[in-house]
Short mmCIF file of C-alpha atoms in Angstrom, two decimals:
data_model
loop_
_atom_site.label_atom_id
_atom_site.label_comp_id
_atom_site.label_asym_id
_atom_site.label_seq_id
_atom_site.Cartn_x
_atom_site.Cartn_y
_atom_site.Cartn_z
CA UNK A 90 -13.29 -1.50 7.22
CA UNK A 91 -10.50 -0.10 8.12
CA UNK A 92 -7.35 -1.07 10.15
CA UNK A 93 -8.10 -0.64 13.50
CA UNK A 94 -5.16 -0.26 15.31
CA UNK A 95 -1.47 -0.10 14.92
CA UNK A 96 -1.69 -3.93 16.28
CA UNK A 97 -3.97 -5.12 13.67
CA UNK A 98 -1.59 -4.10 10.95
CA UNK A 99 1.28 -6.67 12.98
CA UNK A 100 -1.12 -9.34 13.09
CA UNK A 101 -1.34 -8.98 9.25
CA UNK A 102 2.57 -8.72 8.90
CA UNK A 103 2.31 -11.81 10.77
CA UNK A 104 0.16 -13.76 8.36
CA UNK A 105 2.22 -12.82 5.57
CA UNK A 106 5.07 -13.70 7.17
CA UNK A 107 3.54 -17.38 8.53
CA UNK A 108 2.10 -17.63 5.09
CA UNK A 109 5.08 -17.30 3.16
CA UNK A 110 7.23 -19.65 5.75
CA UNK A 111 5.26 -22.02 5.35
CA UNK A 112 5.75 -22.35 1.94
CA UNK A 113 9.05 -21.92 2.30
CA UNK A 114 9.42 -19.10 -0.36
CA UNK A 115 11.23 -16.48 1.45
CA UNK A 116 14.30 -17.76 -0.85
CA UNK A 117 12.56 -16.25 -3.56
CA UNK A 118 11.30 -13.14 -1.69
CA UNK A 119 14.37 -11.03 -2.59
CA UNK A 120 14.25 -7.36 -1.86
CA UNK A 121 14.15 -6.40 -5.36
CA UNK A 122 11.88 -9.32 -6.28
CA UNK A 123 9.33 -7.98 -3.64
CA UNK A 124 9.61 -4.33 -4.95
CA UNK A 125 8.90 -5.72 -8.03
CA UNK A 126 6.05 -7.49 -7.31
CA UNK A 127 4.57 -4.43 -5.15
CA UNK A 128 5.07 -2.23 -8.50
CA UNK A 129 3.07 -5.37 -10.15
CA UNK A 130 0.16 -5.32 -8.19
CA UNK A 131 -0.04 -1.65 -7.80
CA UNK A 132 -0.56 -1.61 -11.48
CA UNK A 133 -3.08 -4.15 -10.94
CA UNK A 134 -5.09 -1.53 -8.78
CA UNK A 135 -4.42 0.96 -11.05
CA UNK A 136 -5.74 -0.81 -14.17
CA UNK A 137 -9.45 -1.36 -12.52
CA UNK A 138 -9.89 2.34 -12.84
CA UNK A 139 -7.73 2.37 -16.71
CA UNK A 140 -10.06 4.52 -19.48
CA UNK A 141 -13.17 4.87 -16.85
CA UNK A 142 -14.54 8.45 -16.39
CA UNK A 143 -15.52 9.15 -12.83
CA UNK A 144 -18.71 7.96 -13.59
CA UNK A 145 -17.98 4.56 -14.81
CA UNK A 146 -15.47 4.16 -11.95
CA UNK A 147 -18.03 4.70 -9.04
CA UNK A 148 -20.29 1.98 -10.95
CA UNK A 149 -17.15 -0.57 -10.76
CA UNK A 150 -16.27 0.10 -7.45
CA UNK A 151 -19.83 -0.99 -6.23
CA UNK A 152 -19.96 -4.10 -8.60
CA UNK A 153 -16.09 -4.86 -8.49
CA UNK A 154 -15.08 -3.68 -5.04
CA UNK A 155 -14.42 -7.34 -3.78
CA UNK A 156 -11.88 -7.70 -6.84
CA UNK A 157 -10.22 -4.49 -6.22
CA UNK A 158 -9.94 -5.29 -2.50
CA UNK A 159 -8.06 -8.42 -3.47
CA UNK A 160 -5.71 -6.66 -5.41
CA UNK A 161 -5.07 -3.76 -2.37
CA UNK A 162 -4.26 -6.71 -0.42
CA UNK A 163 -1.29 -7.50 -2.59
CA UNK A 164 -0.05 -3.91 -2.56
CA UNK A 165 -0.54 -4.76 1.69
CA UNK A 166 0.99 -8.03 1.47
CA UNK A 167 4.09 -7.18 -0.30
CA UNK A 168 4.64 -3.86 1.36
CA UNK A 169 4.07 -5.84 4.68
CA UNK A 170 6.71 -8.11 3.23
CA UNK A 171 9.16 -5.69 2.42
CA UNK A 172 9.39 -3.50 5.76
CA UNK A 173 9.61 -6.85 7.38
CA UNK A 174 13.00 -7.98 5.04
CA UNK A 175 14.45 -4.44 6.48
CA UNK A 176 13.08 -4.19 9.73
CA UNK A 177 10.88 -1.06 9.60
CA UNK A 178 8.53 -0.54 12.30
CA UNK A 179 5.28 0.66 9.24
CA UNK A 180 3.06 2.17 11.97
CA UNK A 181 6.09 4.83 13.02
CA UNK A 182 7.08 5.23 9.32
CA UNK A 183 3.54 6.48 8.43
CA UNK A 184 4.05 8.57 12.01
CA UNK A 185 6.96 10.03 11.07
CA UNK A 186 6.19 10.77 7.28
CA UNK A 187 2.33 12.18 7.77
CA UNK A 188 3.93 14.56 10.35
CA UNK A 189 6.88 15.69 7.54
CA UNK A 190 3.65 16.05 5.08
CA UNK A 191 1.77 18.36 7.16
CA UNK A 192 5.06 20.28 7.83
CA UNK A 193 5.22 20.61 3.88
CA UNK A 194 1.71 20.66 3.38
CA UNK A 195 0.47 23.49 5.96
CA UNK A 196 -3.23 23.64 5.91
CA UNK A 197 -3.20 27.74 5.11
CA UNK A 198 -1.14 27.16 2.43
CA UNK A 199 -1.97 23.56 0.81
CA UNK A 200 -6.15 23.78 1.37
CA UNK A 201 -7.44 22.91 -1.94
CA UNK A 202 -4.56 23.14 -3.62
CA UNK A 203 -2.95 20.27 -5.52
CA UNK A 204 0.57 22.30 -6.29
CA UNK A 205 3.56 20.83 -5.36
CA UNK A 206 5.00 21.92 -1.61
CA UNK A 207 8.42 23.58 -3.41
CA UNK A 208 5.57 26.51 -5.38
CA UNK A 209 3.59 26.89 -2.28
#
């Protein structure tokens, strides 16, 4: 499922946040120590899908989607974590950069096209 709303995704920022209080680690949640750890568990996600063919990866999703989910949440958990340390409102960021992508990206142009928005 999907996030619902803009509000669901601050209810999760605050479950990270109560989870990692808590535990008193935000001493160890540095800003590079987060980005880090994002980078980390992005290349978690990345090596479910690692020498699969498309074929092979649509099998693993089925059979291994509960695994992969756990790793997204990571990638959530620390991103959450991050624009928390510096105060950035996620839900306006994605706004604000979605609506500088479809500037770049204008649907006559970019439609079916993977090229870069500078050789458009």
């Amino acid at each position: 499922m999907l996030i619902n709303d803009m509000t669901e995704l601050q209810e999760f920022m605050d479950k990270i946040v109560a989870f990692r209080d808590e535990r008193d680690w935000k001493q160890f949640h540095t800003p590079k120590d987060l980005a880090i750890s994002l980078m980390l568990e992005a290349a978690e996600v990345a090596e479910h899908f690692q020498w699969k063919n498309a074929e092979e990866i649509a099998a693993y999703a089925t059979t291994k989607r509960d695994a992969l989910g756990d790793e997204l949440a990571d990638v959530l958990s620390y991103l959450l974590l991050i624009s928390n340390e510096f105060g950035i409102d996620l839900a306006e960021a994605f706004r604000r950069k979605t609506a500088k992508a479809a500037e770049k990206y204008p649907v006559e142009k970019a439609k079916g096209r993977h090229t870069k928005y500078t050789e458009l």
